[in-house]
Amino acid sequence: NEFQITGAATANVRRNFSSTMVTNNVYCSFLVNCSALPASQQFLLSLLRSGGTSASPPDDPLDVYVRTNGAGYSFTIRVVGSDPATSGAVLLTNTTHLIVIKYTFGTFGQGSLFIDPLPGGVEPNPDISAAPDDNVSPSNLQVLLFRSTAGQGTWNFDSMRVGTNWSDVVPV
């Protein structure tokens, strides 16, 4: 069930994660291992509205980026045109990490990213979070999209989970 993004060509891979529109919290977790660093900050994945077929950063409900940071890489998130929020954690290549992204619906909505949370534990404070600059929030989410672009590095993803509760995506 593992898939790899090599950054050799531009391509989108998307999947509806629900047969109906989701209008409460959306959580998505996956294991990620970077074996080759990106050349610069690169767009990696999005949570999209129902019917979404392609990403439109920075106007998507939640966009995740990666960028080289010293000898490793860091994650950055944006929510519907927000200023980017970048994690202070520097992750090293050839190491597998559990990543959880969350979109919280509300008047403004909020995106969060968690790095290596305790499996089976309670939801901790996020490593990074972002909220839109204005009153823009999607009414639903239904699509998870990954994007490969030249210079993006090499990424292996495994154990993808999507749910509406923390325990759905970070089990024991």
PDB file of C-alpha atoms in Angstrom:
ATOM      1  CA  ASN A   1       0.000   0.000   0.000  1.00  0.00           C
ATOM      2  CA  GLU A   2       3.036   2.273  -0.088  1.00  0.00           C
ATOM      3  CA  PHE A   3       3.403   4.838  -2.842  1.00  0.00           C
ATOM      4  CA  GLN A   4       6.321   6.979  -3.894  1.00  0.00           C
ATOM      5  CA  ILE A   5       6.650  10.510  -5.265  1.00  0.00           C
ATOM      6  CA  THR A   6       9.952  10.976  -7.060  1.00  0.00           C
ATOM      7  CA  GLY A   7       9.660  14.517  -8.368  1.00  0.00           C
ATOM      8  CA  ALA A   8      10.681  13.334 -11.818  1.00  0.00           C
ATOM      9  CA  ALA A   9       7.577  14.767 -13.493  1.00  0.00           C
ATOM     10  CA  THR A  10       4.509  16.809 -12.615  1.00  0.00           C
ATOM     11  CA  ALA A  11       1.603  14.577 -11.650  1.00  0.00           C
ATOM     12  CA  ASN A  12      -1.417  14.630  -9.325  1.00  0.00           C
ATOM     13  CA  VAL A  13      -2.804  11.658  -7.438  1.00  0.00           C
ATOM     14  CA  ARG A  14      -6.158  12.261  -5.780  1.00  0.00           C
ATOM     15  CA  ARG A  15      -8.672  10.164  -3.949  1.00  0.00           C
ATOM     16  CA  ASN A  16     -12.096  10.820  -2.480  1.00  0.00           C
ATOM     17  CA  PHE A  17     -11.749   9.770   1.134  1.00  0.00           C
ATOM     18  CA  SER A  18     -15.498   9.746   1.730  1.00  0.00           C
ATOM     19  CA  SER A  19     -18.541   8.965  -0.389  1.00  0.00           C
ATOM     20  CA  THR A  20     -20.330  11.887   1.258  1.00  0.00           C
ATOM     21  CA  MET A  21     -19.182  15.410   2.085  1.00  0.00           C
ATOM     22  CA  VAL A  22     -17.411  15.737   5.451  1.00  0.00           C
ATOM     23  CA  THR A  23     -18.431  18.824   7.423  1.00  0.00           C
ATOM     24  CA  ASN A  24     -16.778  18.224  10.801  1.00  0.00           C
ATOM     25  CA  ASN A  25     -13.100  17.756  11.674  1.00  0.00           C
ATOM     26  CA  VAL A  26     -11.003  15.938   9.079  1.00  0.00           C
ATOM     27  CA  TYR A  27      -7.872  14.097  10.175  1.00  0.00           C
ATOM     28  CA  CYS A  28      -5.380  12.399   7.874  1.00  0.00           C
ATOM     29  CA  SER A  29      -2.318  10.466   9.000  1.00  0.00           C
ATOM     30  CA  PHE A  30       0.459   8.756   7.095  1.00  0.00           C
ATOM     31  CA  LEU A  31       3.990   7.495   7.494  1.00  0.00           C
ATOM     32  CA  VAL A  32       6.498   9.439   5.411  1.00  0.00           C
ATOM     33  CA  ASN A  33      10.135   8.840   4.583  1.00  0.00           C
ATOM     34  CA  CYS A  34      12.151  11.315   2.503  1.00  0.00           C
ATOM     35  CA  SER A  35      15.149   9.732   0.777  1.00  0.00           C
ATOM     36  CA  ALA A  36      16.136  12.756  -1.372  1.00  0.00           C
ATOM     37  CA  LEU A  37      15.623  16.361  -0.265  1.00  0.00           C
ATOM     38  CA  PRO A  38      13.648  18.896  -2.333  1.00  0.00           C
ATOM     39  CA  ALA A  39      15.578  21.541  -4.268  1.00  0.00           C
ATOM     40  CA  SER A  40      13.432  24.300  -2.705  1.00  0.00           C
ATOM     41  CA  GLN A  41      10.075  24.672  -0.980  1.00  0.00           C
ATOM     42  CA  GLN A  42       7.657  22.358  -2.772  1.00  0.00           C
ATOM     43  CA  PHE A  43       3.917  21.785  -2.592  1.00  0.00           C
ATOM     44  CA  LEU A  44       3.212  18.199  -1.456  1.00  0.00           C
ATOM     45  CA  LEU A  45      -0.481  17.614  -0.677  1.00  0.00           C
ATOM     46  CA  SER A  46      -3.917  19.196  -0.176  1.00  0.00           C
ATOM     47  CA  LEU A  47      -7.266  18.577   1.403  1.00  0.00           C
ATOM     48  CA  LEU A  48      -9.841  19.716  -1.166  1.00  0.00           C
ATOM     49  CA  ARG A  49     -13.544  20.431  -1.291  1.00  0.00           C
ATOM     50  CA  SER A  50     -16.010  17.909  -2.647  1.00  0.00           C
ATOM     51  CA  GLY A  51     -15.496  17.586  -6.418  1.00  0.00           C
ATOM     52  CA  GLY A  52     -11.944  18.989  -6.289  1.00  0.00           C
ATOM     53  CA  THR A  53      -9.742  17.615  -9.059  1.00  0.00           C
ATOM     54  CA  SER A  54      -6.612  19.763  -8.813  1.00  0.00           C
ATOM     55  CA  ALA A  55      -4.850  21.882  -6.236  1.00  0.00           C
ATOM     56  CA  SER A  56      -4.804  25.674  -6.349  1.00  0.00           C
ATOM     57  CA  PRO A  57      -2.311  26.696  -3.658  1.00  0.00           C
ATOM     58  CA  PRO A  58      -2.641  28.895  -1.661  1.00  0.00           C
ATOM     59  CA  ASP A  59      -6.439  28.954  -2.051  1.00  0.00           C
ATOM     60  CA  ASP A  60      -7.124  25.348  -1.024  1.00  0.00           C
ATOM     61  CA  PRO A  61      -8.675  24.536   2.347  1.00  0.00           C
ATOM     62  CA  LEU A  62      -5.353  23.026   3.540  1.00  0.00           C
ATOM     63  CA  ASP A  63      -2.029  22.806   1.676  1.00  0.00           C
ATOM     64  CA  VAL A  64       1.127  21.102   2.947  1.00  0.00           C
ATOM     65  CA  TYR A  65       4.597  22.025   1.674  1.00  0.00           C
ATOM     66  CA  VAL A  66       8.097  20.715   2.377  1.00  0.00           C
ATOM     67  CA  ARG A  67      11.352  22.627   2.234  1.00  0.00           C
ATOM     68  CA  THR A  68      15.012  21.918   2.797  1.00  0.00           C
ATOM     69  CA  ASN A  69      16.106  23.009   6.262  1.00  0.00           C
ATOM     70  CA  GLY A  70      19.796  22.566   7.048  1.00  0.00           C
ATOM     71  CA  ALA A  71      20.672  18.883   6.641  1.00  0.00           C
ATOM     72  CA  GLY A  72      16.990  17.894   6.615  1.00  0.00           C
ATOM     73  CA  TYR A  73      13.538  19.213   5.826  1.00  0.00           C
ATOM     74  CA  SER A  74      10.589  20.939   7.492  1.00  0.00           C
ATOM     75  CA  PHE A  75       6.850  21.075   6.863  1.00  0.00           C
ATOM     76  CA  THR A  76       4.865  24.243   6.116  1.00  0.00           C
ATOM     77  CA  ILE A  77       1.058  24.542   5.994  1.00  0.00           C
ATOM     78  CA  ARG A  78      -1.339  27.132   4.574  1.00  0.00           C
ATOM     79  CA  VAL A  79      -5.093  27.435   4.974  1.00  0.00           C
ATOM     80  CA  VAL A  80      -7.196  29.290   2.336  1.00  0.00           C
ATOM     81  CA  GLY A  81      -4.719  32.068   1.601  1.00  0.00           C
ATOM     82  CA  SER A  82      -3.235  32.305   5.097  1.00  0.00           C
ATOM     83  CA  ASP A  83       0.353  33.218   5.776  1.00  0.00           C
ATOM     84  CA  PRO A  84       2.433  30.036   5.766  1.00  0.00           C
ATOM     85  CA  ALA A  85       3.249  28.445   9.131  1.00  0.00           C
ATOM     86  CA  THR A  86       6.488  26.430   9.234  1.00  0.00           C
ATOM     87  CA  SER A  87       7.502  23.829  11.790  1.00  0.00           C
ATOM     88  CA  GLY A  88      10.700  24.408  13.729  1.00  0.00           C
ATOM     89  CA  ALA A  89      11.350  20.642  13.647  1.00  0.00           C
ATOM     90  CA  VAL A  90      14.064  19.561  11.216  1.00  0.00           C
ATOM     91  CA  LEU A  91      13.407  16.009  10.022  1.00  0.00           C
ATOM     92  CA  LEU A  92      16.224  13.922   8.611  1.00  0.00           C
ATOM     93  CA  THR A  93      16.236  11.903   5.400  1.00  0.00           C
ATOM     94  CA  ASN A  94      15.885   8.112   5.461  1.00  0.00           C
ATOM     95  CA  THR A  95      13.895   8.276   8.702  1.00  0.00           C
ATOM     96  CA  THR A  96      10.205   7.377   8.884  1.00  0.00           C
ATOM     97  CA  HIS A  97       7.870   9.836  10.620  1.00  0.00           C
ATOM     98  CA  LEU A  98       4.181   9.706  11.522  1.00  0.00           C
ATOM     99  CA  ILE A  99       2.491  12.873  10.245  1.00  0.00           C
ATOM    100  CA  VAL A 100      -1.086  13.925  11.043  1.00  0.00           C
ATOM    101  CA  ILE A 101      -2.882  16.818   9.376  1.00  0.00           C
ATOM    102  CA  LYS A 102      -6.182  18.181  10.656  1.00  0.00           C
ATOM    103  CA  TYR A 103      -8.741  20.607   9.314  1.00  0.00           C
ATOM    104  CA  THR A 104     -11.119  22.067  11.911  1.00  0.00           C
ATOM    105  CA  PHE A 105     -14.314  23.574  10.512  1.00  0.00           C
ATOM    106  CA  GLY A 106     -15.588  26.817  11.992  1.00  0.00           C
ATOM    107  CA  THR A 107     -16.161  30.459  11.206  1.00  0.00           C
ATOM    108  CA  PHE A 108     -12.576  30.752   9.999  1.00  0.00           C
ATOM    109  CA  GLY A 109     -11.444  27.125   9.939  1.00  0.00           C
ATOM    110  CA  GLN A 110      -7.986  26.025  10.996  1.00  0.00           C
ATOM    111  CA  GLY A 111      -5.316  23.675   9.691  1.00  0.00           C
ATOM    112  CA  SER A 112      -2.896  21.822  11.949  1.00  0.00           C
ATOM    113  CA  LEU A 113       0.048  19.476  11.493  1.00  0.00           C
ATOM    114  CA  PHE A 114       1.414  17.040  14.078  1.00  0.00           C
ATOM    115  CA  ILE A 115       4.838  15.371  13.837  1.00  0.00           C
ATOM    116  CA  ASP A 116       5.416  11.968  15.445  1.00  0.00           C
ATOM    117  CA  PRO A 117       2.510  11.971  17.927  1.00  0.00           C
ATOM    118  CA  LEU A 118       2.274   9.054  20.371  1.00  0.00           C
ATOM    119  CA  PRO A 119       0.284   6.225  18.744  1.00  0.00           C
ATOM    120  CA  GLY A 120      -2.881   5.565  20.738  1.00  0.00           C
ATOM    121  CA  GLY A 121      -2.371   8.717  22.799  1.00  0.00           C
ATOM    122  CA  VAL A 122      -4.645  11.727  23.191  1.00  0.00           C
ATOM    123  CA  GLU A 123      -4.476  14.550  20.671  1.00  0.00           C
ATOM    124  CA  PRO A 124      -1.513  16.785  21.603  1.00  0.00           C
ATOM    125  CA  ASN A 125      -0.990  20.424  20.715  1.00  0.00           C
ATOM    126  CA  PRO A 126      -0.065  20.709  17.030  1.00  0.00           C
ATOM    127  CA  ASP A 127       3.494  21.347  15.925  1.00  0.00           C
ATOM    128  CA  ILE A 128       2.117  24.023  13.573  1.00  0.00           C
ATOM    129  CA  SER A 129      -1.284  25.531  12.830  1.00  0.00           C
ATOM    130  CA  ALA A 130      -2.666  28.146  10.454  1.00  0.00           C
ATOM    131  CA  ALA A 131      -5.950  29.978  10.069  1.00  0.00           C
ATOM    132  CA  PRO A 132      -7.147  32.044   7.096  1.00  0.00           C
ATOM    133  CA  ASP A 133      -6.713  35.811   7.134  1.00  0.00           C
ATOM    134  CA  ASP A 134     -10.381  36.427   6.421  1.00  0.00           C
ATOM    135  CA  ASN A 135     -13.735  34.745   6.934  1.00  0.00           C
ATOM    136  CA  VAL A 136     -13.210  31.985   4.373  1.00  0.00           C
ATOM    137  CA  SER A 137     -13.852  28.378   5.272  1.00  0.00           C
ATOM    138  CA  PRO A 138     -14.963  25.485   3.097  1.00  0.00           C
ATOM    139  CA  SER A 139     -18.336  23.949   3.824  1.00  0.00           C
ATOM    140  CA  ASN A 140     -17.030  20.432   3.243  1.00  0.00           C
ATOM    141  CA  LEU A 141     -13.970  18.376   2.409  1.00  0.00           C
ATOM    142  CA  GLN A 142     -13.843  15.125   0.509  1.00  0.00           C
ATOM    143  CA  VAL A 143     -10.610  14.839  -1.516  1.00  0.00           C
ATOM    144  CA  LEU A 144      -6.973  14.160  -0.616  1.00  0.00           C
ATOM    145  CA  LEU A 145      -4.515  15.142  -3.355  1.00  0.00           C
ATOM    146  CA  PHE A 146      -0.769  14.485  -3.630  1.00  0.00           C
ATOM    147  CA  ARG A 147       1.368  16.291  -6.189  1.00  0.00           C
ATOM    148  CA  SER A 148       4.720  15.466  -7.718  1.00  0.00           C
ATOM    149  CA  THR A 149       6.801  18.230  -9.317  1.00  0.00           C
ATOM    150  CA  ALA A 150      10.368  18.431 -10.632  1.00  0.00           C
ATOM    151  CA  GLY A 151      12.911  19.081  -7.889  1.00  0.00           C
ATOM    152  CA  GLN A 152      10.579  17.832  -5.152  1.00  0.00           C
ATOM    153  CA  GLY A 153      12.848  15.091  -3.850  1.00  0.00           C
ATOM    154  CA  THR A 154      11.812  11.502  -3.204  1.00  0.00           C
ATOM    155  CA  TRP A 155       9.031  10.673  -0.749  1.00  0.00           C
ATOM    156  CA  ASN A 156       7.586   7.339   0.346  1.00  0.00           C
ATOM    157  CA  PHE A 157       4.111   7.336   1.908  1.00  0.00           C
ATOM    158  CA  ASP A 158       2.491   4.434   3.737  1.00  0.00           C
ATOM    159  CA  SER A 159      -0.343   3.582   6.148  1.00  0.00           C
ATOM    160  CA  MET A 160      -2.655   6.416   5.025  1.00  0.00           C
ATOM    161  CA  ARG A 161      -5.681   6.899   7.284  1.00  0.00           C
ATOM    162  CA  VAL A 162      -8.510   9.451   7.113  1.00  0.00           C
ATOM    163  CA  GLY A 163     -11.178  10.012   9.752  1.00  0.00           C
ATOM    164  CA  THR A 164     -13.177  12.532  11.742  1.00  0.00           C
ATOM    165  CA  ASN A 165     -11.566  11.757  15.141  1.00  0.00           C
ATOM    166  CA  TRP A 166      -7.985  11.581  16.396  1.00  0.00           C
ATOM    167  CA  SER A 167      -8.403   7.916  17.334  1.00  0.00           C
ATOM    168  CA  ASP A 168      -9.433   7.109  13.727  1.00  0.00           C
ATOM    169  CA  VAL A 169      -5.987   8.052  12.409  1.00  0.00           C
ATOM    170  CA  VAL A 170      -3.622   7.493  15.362  1.00  0.00           C
ATOM    171  CA  PRO A 171      -4.627   4.091  16.766  1.00  0.00           C
ATOM    172  CA  VAL A 172      -2.700   2.086  19.357  1.00  0.00           C
TER     173      VAL A 172
END
